[in-house]
Amino acid sequence: MLLWFVIIYWVVSVGIGLYAATRVHNTKDFAVAGRHLPFYMVTATVFATWFGSETVLGIPATFLKEGLHGVVADPFGSSLCLILVGLFFAAPLYRMNLLTIGDFYKKRFGRSVEVLTTLAIVISYLGWVGAQITALGLVFNVVSAGEISKLAGMWIGSGTILVYTLFGGMWAVAITDFLQMIIICVGMLYIGGSVSGMVGGVGAVIEHASAAGKFSFWPAFDPREMIGFFAAWITMMFGSIPQQDVFQRVQSSKTEKIAVWGSVLGGSLYFVFAFVPMFLAYSATLIDPQMVAELIDTDPQLILPRLVLEKAPLFAQVMFFGALLSAIKSCASATLLAPSVTFTENILKPMMADRLSDRKLLLTMRIVTFSFTVLVTLYAMASKASIFKMVENAYQITLVSAFVPLACGVYWRRATNQGALVSIFLGVSVWLSVLVGSPDDPFIPAQFAGLIASAIGMVIGSLARQFVHHDPHIHDQLRFGHRAAAAAETYHVAEHPHHH
């Protein structure tokens, strides 16, 4: 019965995604929904994109083993990332009216920086999408009681998501995300209610977890632990800011205000709802301690699905797996679309003929989306990492290469093309050398060392003698538009005549 419900739900949502394809007429519709999304849809798509398999399966598994201390990267880091994007980056980036985050790097720092950051961003998606596809394989395997193998489940999942993402682009992602957000919220709350009924209420679970020391969050007063804790926090918090999927949600908004507050509200909702699966997984230790003991060291990601299958009534099972599949699909469709769009726009388009028609560009975006899906599914099949680790590792690349150029590009007028290149080069080299050359548990984690090197590189490269061409007025033009930039320049000359 459960499998049939899942199949029907799956078919309906693919149908809705294909219906959305009727709204796609050009690349702008495909990439940023023609910049038409209202507030409730932006909030929903921010929330649903981030509420993925790691939120339902990965975070609770890590929480059971390590407590709150273990989940500092996600949900603490990731929800703060969305709030920071809303408060500090949404408005300036929205005003620039760009199609991809790579366009920002091109306009601010030139073609070389655009290519390097775009490649880093595209590579970082392998881990994130890989995690969703791994989870789809897991869900199909569990729901079919082993009839569908994990590998077959991965191909079924990625194939069907590909269908509507390929045709509907950002419109399909936004409309399906809105419905999936409702299903996630209702499903999670319903399951929360029925599980807390089995254990004597929410209070009983919280008391038990507190007594077991699961709520200790801050690290011990020890330099190594504190640095490790901080590094885990900033990996998601800063590493996911220069990401195409976050940027796409900002650019798809109807107005600047929607871009700002949609991100802030979506991030806040994500933070609140991420605790429901943790509550459910911890309840499992009270309801069926034997099953938890069996799975905690072998495959803790299975604890929550097993609890629901063995202890909950059919309706609750349908609600849970509906919510879980919604979470994975909304996340996977967005993360297939984002790297494909940015790779086409920032790497392929400049290499192709100058007069590439919009129709041909749209076709190219679809071909790249297809190729990326196949590549990621193969990667997910080969990867042995847990869902949580796959997601956490994905952001290290963008943290050490793309975050500093983005933040300085928006907020530091004196950041130059040379500064950005030195920043990327130093960030990536230090990160890789610590990752490859150091012991398993270095005093300063690789991604944190890379971030520091990247910041130093930006400052030194921008303030040193310039060997790479740079237009000093470009920051003001991007940030404030041409007129305001001219006014800023006049003011600057009047204030500092000896510089000119």
Coordinates of C-alpha atoms in Angstrom, one line a residue:
M1 CA 0.0 0.0 0.0
L2 CA 2.7 2.5 1.1
L3 CA 4.7 1.9 -2.1
W4 CA 1.5 2.7 -4.3
F5 CA 0.9 5.9 -2.3
V6 CA 4.5 6.9 -2.9
I7 CA 4.3 6.1 -6.7
I8 CA 1.0 8.1 -7.1
Y9 CA 2.5 11.1 -5.2
W10 CA 5.6 10.9 -7.3
V11 CA 3.7 10.9 -10.6
V12 CA 1.4 13.8 -9.5
S13 CA 4.4 16.0 -8.6
V14 CA 6.2 15.2 -11.9
G15 CA 3.0 16.2 -13.7
I16 CA 2.9 19.5 -11.8
G17 CA 6.5 20.2 -12.7
L18 CA 5.7 19.5 -16.4
Y19 CA 2.7 21.8 -16.2
A20 CA 5.1 24.6 -15.0
A21 CA 7.1 24.0 -18.2
T22 CA 4.4 25.8 -20.2
R23 CA 5.7 29.1 -18.5
V24 CA 9.2 28.7 -19.9
H25 CA 9.7 30.7 -23.0
N26 CA 13.4 31.8 -22.7
T27 CA 16.6 31.4 -20.7
K28 CA 15.5 34.0 -18.1
D29 CA 12.3 32.0 -17.4
F30 CA 14.3 28.8 -17.2
A31 CA 17.1 30.3 -14.9
V32 CA 15.3 32.8 -12.7
A33 CA 11.5 32.3 -13.4
G34 CA 11.5 35.6 -15.3
R35 CA 12.0 37.4 -11.9
H36 CA 8.3 37.0 -11.2
L37 CA 8.1 35.1 -7.9
P38 CA 5.9 36.5 -5.1
F39 CA 7.0 36.6 -1.4
Y40 CA 5.3 33.3 -0.3
M41 CA 6.9 31.4 -3.2
V42 CA 10.4 32.8 -2.6
T43 CA 10.1 31.9 1.1
A44 CA 8.9 28.4 0.2
T45 CA 11.6 27.8 -2.3
V46 CA 14.4 29.0 0.0
F47 CA 13.0 26.7 2.8
A48 CA 12.3 23.7 0.6
T49 CA 15.6 23.8 -1.3
W50 CA 17.5 23.6 2.0
F51 CA 15.2 21.1 3.7
G52 CA 16.8 18.1 2.0
S53 CA 17.7 14.5 2.8
E54 CA 20.4 15.7 5.3
T55 CA 17.8 17.5 7.3
V56 CA 15.5 14.4 7.7
L57 CA 18.1 11.6 7.7
G58 CA 21.6 13.1 8.1
I59 CA 21.2 15.7 10.9
P60 CA 19.2 13.3 13.2
A61 CA 21.8 10.5 12.8
T62 CA 24.6 12.9 13.7
F63 CA 22.6 14.4 16.6
L64 CA 22.0 10.9 18.1
K65 CA 25.7 10.2 18.1
E66 CA 27.2 13.6 19.0
G67 CA 24.3 15.8 20.4
L68 CA 23.7 19.4 19.4
H69 CA 27.5 20.0 19.3
G70 CA 27.7 17.7 16.3
V71 CA 25.1 19.6 14.2
V72 CA 26.6 23.1 14.4
A73 CA 27.2 23.1 10.6
D74 CA 23.6 22.3 9.8
P75 CA 21.0 23.5 10.9
F76 CA 22.9 26.3 12.8
G77 CA 25.4 27.3 10.1
S78 CA 23.1 26.8 7.2
S79 CA 20.1 28.7 8.5
L80 CA 22.3 31.6 9.5
C81 CA 23.7 31.5 5.9
L82 CA 20.3 32.2 4.5
I83 CA 19.6 34.9 7.0
L84 CA 23.0 36.6 6.2
V85 CA 22.3 36.4 2.5
G86 CA 19.0 38.2 3.0
L87 CA 20.5 40.9 5.3
F88 CA 23.7 41.6 3.5
F89 CA 23.8 40.2 -0.1
A90 CA 20.2 40.0 -1.5
A91 CA 19.7 43.7 -2.1
P92 CA 23.0 44.6 -3.8
L93 CA 22.9 41.4 -5.9
Y94 CA 19.3 41.9 -6.9
R95 CA 19.9 45.4 -8.1
M96 CA 22.6 44.1 -10.5
N97 CA 20.0 42.1 -12.4
L98 CA 22.3 39.2 -13.3
L99 CA 21.4 35.7 -14.4
T100 CA 24.0 33.8 -12.4
I101 CA 26.4 34.3 -9.6
G102 CA 29.2 33.8 -12.1
D103 CA 28.0 37.0 -13.9
F104 CA 28.9 38.9 -10.7
Y105 CA 32.4 37.7 -10.7
K106 CA 32.8 38.5 -14.4
K107 CA 31.6 42.1 -14.1
R108 CA 33.4 42.8 -10.9
F109 CA 36.7 40.9 -11.5
G110 CA 36.9 39.8 -15.1
R111 CA 36.8 36.6 -17.1
S112 CA 39.5 34.6 -15.3
V113 CA 37.9 35.0 -11.9
E114 CA 34.5 34.1 -13.4
V115 CA 35.8 30.8 -14.8
L116 CA 37.6 29.8 -11.6
T117 CA 34.8 30.6 -9.2
T118 CA 32.2 29.0 -11.6
L119 CA 34.2 25.8 -11.7
A120 CA 34.5 25.7 -7.9
I121 CA 30.7 26.3 -7.5
V122 CA 29.8 23.6 -10.1
I123 CA 32.2 21.0 -8.4
S124 CA 30.7 21.8 -5.0
Y125 CA 27.3 20.7 -6.2
L126 CA 28.5 17.1 -6.8
G127 CA 28.4 16.4 -3.1
W128 CA 25.1 18.2 -2.4
V129 CA 23.2 16.6 -5.2
G130 CA 25.0 13.3 -4.7
A131 CA 23.6 13.3 -1.1
Q132 CA 20.0 13.7 -2.3
I133 CA 20.3 11.0 -4.9
T134 CA 21.8 8.6 -2.3
A135 CA 18.8 9.4 -0.1
L136 CA 16.4 8.6 -2.9
G137 CA 17.9 5.2 -3.4
L138 CA 17.6 4.6 0.4
V139 CA 13.9 5.7 0.5
F140 CA 12.9 3.5 -2.5
N141 CA 14.7 0.6 -1.0
V142 CA 13.0 1.0 2.4
V143 CA 9.5 1.7 1.1
S144 CA 9.6 -1.2 -1.3
A145 CA 10.8 -3.5 1.5
G146 CA 14.0 -4.2 -0.4
E147 CA 12.2 -5.0 -3.8
I148 CA 13.9 -2.0 -5.4
S149 CA 17.6 -2.0 -4.8
K150 CA 19.4 1.2 -3.6
L151 CA 21.1 1.6 -7.0
A152 CA 17.8 1.2 -9.0
G153 CA 16.2 3.7 -6.6
M154 CA 18.9 6.2 -7.3
W155 CA 18.3 6.0 -11.1
I156 CA 14.5 6.1 -10.8
G157 CA 14.8 9.1 -8.5
S158 CA 17.3 11.1 -10.5
G159 CA 15.5 10.2 -13.8
T160 CA 12.1 11.5 -12.7
I161 CA 13.4 14.6 -11.1
L162 CA 15.4 15.3 -14.3
V163 CA 12.2 15.2 -16.4
Y164 CA 10.5 18.2 -14.8
T165 CA 13.7 20.2 -14.1
L166 CA 14.8 19.7 -17.7
F167 CA 11.6 21.2 -19.1
G168 CA 10.3 23.5 -16.4
G169 CA 13.5 25.0 -15.0
M170 CA 13.1 27.5 -12.2
W171 CA 9.4 27.8 -12.7
A172 CA 8.9 24.0 -12.1
V173 CA 11.3 24.1 -9.1
A174 CA 9.4 27.1 -7.5
I175 CA 5.9 25.7 -8.0
T176 CA 6.8 22.2 -6.8
D177 CA 8.8 23.6 -3.9
F178 CA 5.7 25.6 -2.7
L179 CA 3.6 22.4 -2.6
Q180 CA 6.4 20.4 -1.1
M181 CA 7.0 23.0 1.7
I182 CA 3.3 22.5 2.8
I183 CA 3.7 18.7 2.7
I184 CA 7.0 18.8 4.6
C185 CA 5.5 21.1 7.4
V186 CA 2.2 19.3 7.8
G187 CA 3.8 15.8 7.5
M188 CA 6.6 16.5 10.0
L189 CA 4.2 18.1 12.5
Y190 CA 1.7 15.2 12.1
I191 CA 4.4 12.6 12.6
G192 CA 5.8 14.6 15.6
G193 CA 2.4 14.5 17.2
S194 CA 1.9 10.8 16.7
V195 CA 5.4 9.8 17.9
S196 CA 5.2 12.1 21.0
G197 CA 1.9 10.2 21.8
M198 CA 3.9 7.0 22.0
V199 CA 6.5 8.3 24.5
G200 CA 4.3 10.4 26.8
G201 CA 4.6 13.8 25.2
V202 CA 7.3 16.2 24.0
G203 CA 8.4 17.1 27.5
A204 CA 9.4 13.5 28.2
V205 CA 11.7 13.3 25.2
I206 CA 13.3 16.6 25.9
E207 CA 14.0 15.7 29.5
H208 CA 15.5 12.4 28.5
A209 CA 17.7 14.0 25.9
S210 CA 18.8 16.7 28.3
A211 CA 19.7 14.1 31.0
A212 CA 21.7 12.2 28.4
G213 CA 23.7 15.4 27.7
K214 CA 22.5 15.8 24.1
F215 CA 21.9 19.6 24.5
S216 CA 25.5 20.6 25.2
F217 CA 26.3 22.9 22.3
W218 CA 29.5 25.0 23.0
P219 CA 32.9 23.3 22.7
A220 CA 35.1 22.6 25.7
F221 CA 37.5 25.5 26.7
D222 CA 40.3 24.0 24.6
P223 CA 41.9 25.8 21.6
R224 CA 41.8 22.8 19.3
E225 CA 38.2 22.1 20.0
M226 CA 37.2 25.7 19.7
I227 CA 38.9 26.1 16.3
G228 CA 37.3 22.9 15.1
F229 CA 33.8 24.0 16.2
F230 CA 34.2 27.4 14.6
A231 CA 35.5 25.9 11.4
A232 CA 32.5 23.5 11.2
W233 CA 30.1 26.4 11.8
I234 CA 31.5 28.7 9.1
T235 CA 31.8 25.9 6.5
M236 CA 28.1 26.0 5.8
M237 CA 27.5 29.6 7.0
F238 CA 29.9 31.3 4.6
G239 CA 30.6 28.5 2.2
S240 CA 27.0 28.3 1.0
I241 CA 26.7 32.1 0.4
P242 CA 28.4 32.1 -3.0
Q243 CA 26.1 29.4 -4.4
Q244 CA 24.0 29.6 -7.5
D245 CA 20.9 28.1 -5.9
V246 CA 20.8 30.8 -3.1
F247 CA 21.5 33.5 -5.8
Q248 CA 18.7 32.1 -8.0
R249 CA 16.2 32.5 -5.3
V250 CA 17.2 36.1 -4.8
Q251 CA 17.1 36.9 -8.5
S252 CA 13.8 35.1 -9.1
S253 CA 12.0 37.5 -6.7
K254 CA 9.6 40.1 -8.0
T255 CA 11.1 42.9 -6.0
E256 CA 14.2 43.7 -3.9
K257 CA 12.2 43.6 -0.7
I258 CA 10.9 40.1 -1.4
A259 CA 14.5 39.0 -2.2
V260 CA 15.6 40.2 1.2
W261 CA 12.8 39.0 3.5
G262 CA 12.1 35.8 1.6
S263 CA 15.6 34.7 2.4
V264 CA 15.4 35.7 6.0
L265 CA 12.0 34.1 6.6
G266 CA 13.0 30.9 4.7
G267 CA 16.2 30.6 6.7
S268 CA 14.3 31.1 10.0
L269 CA 11.6 28.5 9.1
Y270 CA 14.3 26.0 8.1
F271 CA 16.0 26.4 11.5
V272 CA 12.8 25.8 13.4
F273 CA 11.6 22.8 11.3
A274 CA 15.1 21.1 11.3
F275 CA 14.5 20.2 15.0
V276 CA 11.5 18.1 14.2
P277 CA 13.4 15.2 12.7
M278 CA 16.0 15.4 15.5
F279 CA 13.1 15.1 18.0
L280 CA 11.7 12.1 16.1
A281 CA 15.1 10.3 15.9
Y282 CA 15.7 10.8 19.6
S283 CA 12.2 9.5 20.4
A284 CA 13.3 6.3 18.7
T285 CA 15.8 5.7 21.5
L286 CA 12.9 5.6 23.9
I287 CA 10.4 3.6 21.7
D288 CA 12.8 1.0 20.3
P289 CA 16.2 1.1 22.0
Q290 CA 17.2 -2.2 20.5
M291 CA 16.7 -1.1 16.9
V292 CA 18.7 2.1 17.6
A293 CA 21.5 0.2 19.2
E294 CA 21.7 -2.1 16.1
L295 CA 21.7 0.8 13.6
I296 CA 23.6 3.5 15.4
D297 CA 27.1 2.3 14.3
T298 CA 26.2 0.6 11.0
D299 CA 23.6 2.9 9.3
P300 CA 22.2 5.6 11.6
Q301 CA 20.4 7.2 8.6
L302 CA 17.9 4.3 8.6
I303 CA 16.8 4.8 12.2
L304 CA 14.0 7.3 11.4
P305 CA 12.5 5.5 8.4
R306 CA 12.6 2.1 10.3
L307 CA 10.9 3.7 13.3
V308 CA 8.1 5.0 11.1
L309 CA 7.7 1.8 9.2
E310 CA 7.6 -0.4 12.2
K311 CA 5.7 1.7 14.7
A312 CA 3.5 4.2 13.0
P313 CA 0.0 3.6 11.4
L314 CA -0.2 3.7 7.5
F315 CA -1.5 7.2 7.3
A316 CA 1.5 8.5 9.4
Q317 CA 3.8 6.5 7.1
V318 CA 2.4 8.1 4.0
M319 CA 2.8 11.5 5.6
F320 CA 6.3 10.8 6.6
F321 CA 7.6 9.4 3.3
G322 CA 5.6 12.1 1.5
A323 CA 7.4 14.8 3.5
L324 CA 10.8 13.0 3.1
L325 CA 10.4 12.6 -0.7
S326 CA 9.2 16.3 -0.9
A327 CA 12.3 17.4 1.0
I328 CA 14.7 15.4 -1.3
K329 CA 13.0 16.3 -4.5
S330 CA 12.8 20.0 -3.9
C331 CA 16.4 20.0 -2.9
A332 CA 17.6 17.8 -5.8
S333 CA 15.7 19.7 -8.5
A334 CA 17.1 23.0 -7.4
T335 CA 20.7 21.6 -7.1
L336 CA 20.6 20.1 -10.5
L337 CA 19.3 23.3 -12.1
A338 CA 21.8 25.7 -10.4
P339 CA 25.2 24.3 -11.6
S340 CA 23.8 23.5 -15.0
V341 CA 22.6 27.1 -15.6
T342 CA 25.8 28.7 -14.3
F343 CA 28.1 26.3 -16.2
T344 CA 26.2 27.1 -19.5
E345 CA 26.1 30.8 -18.9
N346 CA 29.6 31.4 -17.6
I347 CA 31.8 28.7 -19.1
L348 CA 30.2 27.5 -22.4
K349 CA 28.4 30.6 -23.6
P350 CA 31.5 32.8 -23.9
M351 CA 33.4 30.0 -25.7
M352 CA 30.6 29.6 -28.3
A353 CA 29.8 31.8 -31.2
D354 CA 29.0 35.4 -30.2
R355 CA 25.5 35.4 -31.7
L356 CA 24.2 32.4 -29.8
S357 CA 20.4 32.8 -30.0
D358 CA 18.4 32.6 -26.8
R359 CA 16.7 29.4 -28.0
K360 CA 20.0 27.7 -28.6
L361 CA 21.3 28.8 -25.2
L362 CA 18.1 27.3 -23.6
L363 CA 18.7 24.0 -25.4
T364 CA 22.3 24.0 -24.2
M365 CA 21.2 24.6 -20.6
R366 CA 18.9 21.6 -20.9
I367 CA 21.7 19.4 -22.4
V368 CA 24.0 20.4 -19.6
T369 CA 21.3 19.6 -17.0
F370 CA 20.9 16.2 -18.5
S371 CA 24.7 15.5 -18.5
F372 CA 25.1 16.8 -14.9
T373 CA 22.3 14.5 -13.7
V374 CA 24.0 11.4 -15.1
L375 CA 27.4 12.4 -13.8
V376 CA 26.0 13.1 -10.2
T377 CA 24.1 9.8 -10.1
L378 CA 27.3 7.9 -11.0
Y379 CA 29.2 9.9 -8.3
A380 CA 26.5 9.1 -5.7
M381 CA 26.8 5.4 -6.6
A382 CA 30.5 5.4 -6.1
S383 CA 30.7 7.6 -3.0
K384 CA 31.0 5.9 0.4
A385 CA 30.5 9.1 2.6
S386 CA 27.4 9.6 4.8
I387 CA 24.7 12.1 3.6
F388 CA 25.7 14.6 6.3
K389 CA 29.4 14.4 5.3
M390 CA 28.7 14.7 1.6
V391 CA 26.8 17.9 2.2
E392 CA 29.3 19.4 4.7
N393 CA 32.3 18.7 2.4
A394 CA 30.5 20.2 -0.6
Y395 CA 30.9 23.7 0.8
Q396 CA 34.6 23.6 1.6
I397 CA 35.5 24.4 -2.1
T398 CA 33.3 27.5 -2.3
L399 CA 34.3 28.6 1.2
V400 CA 38.1 28.8 0.2
S401 CA 37.6 30.1 -3.3
A402 CA 34.5 32.1 -3.8
F403 CA 33.3 33.6 -0.5
V404 CA 36.1 36.3 0.0
P405 CA 35.9 37.6 -3.6
L406 CA 32.1 37.9 -3.3
A407 CA 32.1 39.6 0.1
C408 CA 35.0 42.0 -0.8
G409 CA 33.5 42.5 -4.3
V410 CA 30.3 43.8 -2.8
Y411 CA 31.6 45.7 0.2
W412 CA 35.3 46.7 -0.4
R413 CA 35.8 49.3 -3.1
R414 CA 39.5 48.7 -3.4
A415 CA 39.2 44.9 -4.1
T416 CA 40.8 44.4 -7.5
N417 CA 41.0 41.6 -10.2
Q418 CA 44.5 40.8 -9.1
G419 CA 43.4 40.6 -5.4
A420 CA 40.6 38.1 -6.4
L421 CA 43.0 35.9 -8.4
V422 CA 45.6 35.8 -5.5
S423 CA 42.7 35.1 -3.1
I424 CA 41.5 32.1 -5.1
F425 CA 45.0 30.8 -5.7
L426 CA 46.1 31.0 -2.0
G427 CA 42.8 29.8 -0.6
V428 CA 42.6 26.7 -2.8
S429 CA 46.4 25.9 -2.5
V430 CA 46.4 26.1 1.3
W431 CA 43.2 24.1 1.6
L432 CA 44.5 21.3 -0.6
S433 CA 47.9 21.2 1.0
V434 CA 46.4 20.9 4.6
L435 CA 43.9 18.4 3.3
V436 CA 46.5 16.2 1.6
G437 CA 49.6 16.8 3.6
S438 CA 48.5 17.1 7.2
P439 CA 47.5 14.4 9.8
D440 CA 43.9 13.3 10.0
D441 CA 43.0 15.9 12.6
P442 CA 45.0 19.1 12.0
F443 CA 45.1 21.8 14.6
I444 CA 43.5 24.3 12.1
P445 CA 41.1 22.4 9.8
A446 CA 41.8 22.6 6.1
Q447 CA 38.8 24.8 5.1
F448 CA 39.5 27.3 7.9
A449 CA 43.2 27.6 6.9
G450 CA 42.1 28.1 3.3
L451 CA 39.6 30.8 4.2
I452 CA 42.3 32.7 6.2
A453 CA 44.7 32.4 3.2
S454 CA 42.0 33.5 0.8
A455 CA 41.3 36.7 2.9
I456 CA 45.1 37.5 3.2
G457 CA 45.5 37.0 -0.6
M458 CA 42.6 39.4 -1.3
V459 CA 44.1 42.2 0.8
I460 CA 47.7 41.7 -0.4
G461 CA 46.8 41.2 -4.0
S462 CA 44.5 44.3 -4.0
L463 CA 46.9 46.7 -2.2
A464 CA 50.1 45.6 -4.0
R465 CA 51.2 46.9 -7.4
Q466 CA 48.7 45.9 -10.0
F467 CA 49.9 43.6 -12.9
V468 CA 46.3 42.7 -13.9
H469 CA 44.0 45.3 -15.6
H470 CA 41.3 46.6 -13.3
D471 CA 38.7 49.4 -13.6
P472 CA 38.4 51.1 -10.2
H473 CA 34.9 52.5 -11.0
I474 CA 33.4 49.1 -11.6
H475 CA 32.5 48.6 -7.9
D476 CA 30.4 51.7 -7.8
Q477 CA 28.7 51.0 -11.1
L478 CA 27.7 47.5 -9.9
R479 CA 26.7 48.5 -6.5
F480 CA 24.9 51.8 -7.1
G481 CA 24.2 52.0 -10.9
H482 CA 25.9 54.3 -13.4
R483 CA 24.5 57.7 -12.2
A484 CA 25.2 57.1 -8.5
A485 CA 28.7 55.8 -9.5
A486 CA 29.4 59.1 -11.3
A487 CA 28.3 61.1 -8.3
A488 CA 30.4 59.0 -6.0
E489 CA 33.4 59.5 -8.3
T490 CA 32.9 63.3 -8.4
Y491 CA 32.7 63.3 -4.6
H492 CA 35.9 61.2 -4.4
V493 CA 37.8 63.6 -6.7
A494 CA 36.7 66.6 -4.7
E495 CA 37.7 65.0 -1.4
H496 CA 41.1 63.6 -2.7
P497 CA 42.3 65.9 -5.5
H498 CA 45.9 64.8 -5.2
H499 CA 45.0 61.2 -6.2
H500 CA 43.8 62.2 -9.6

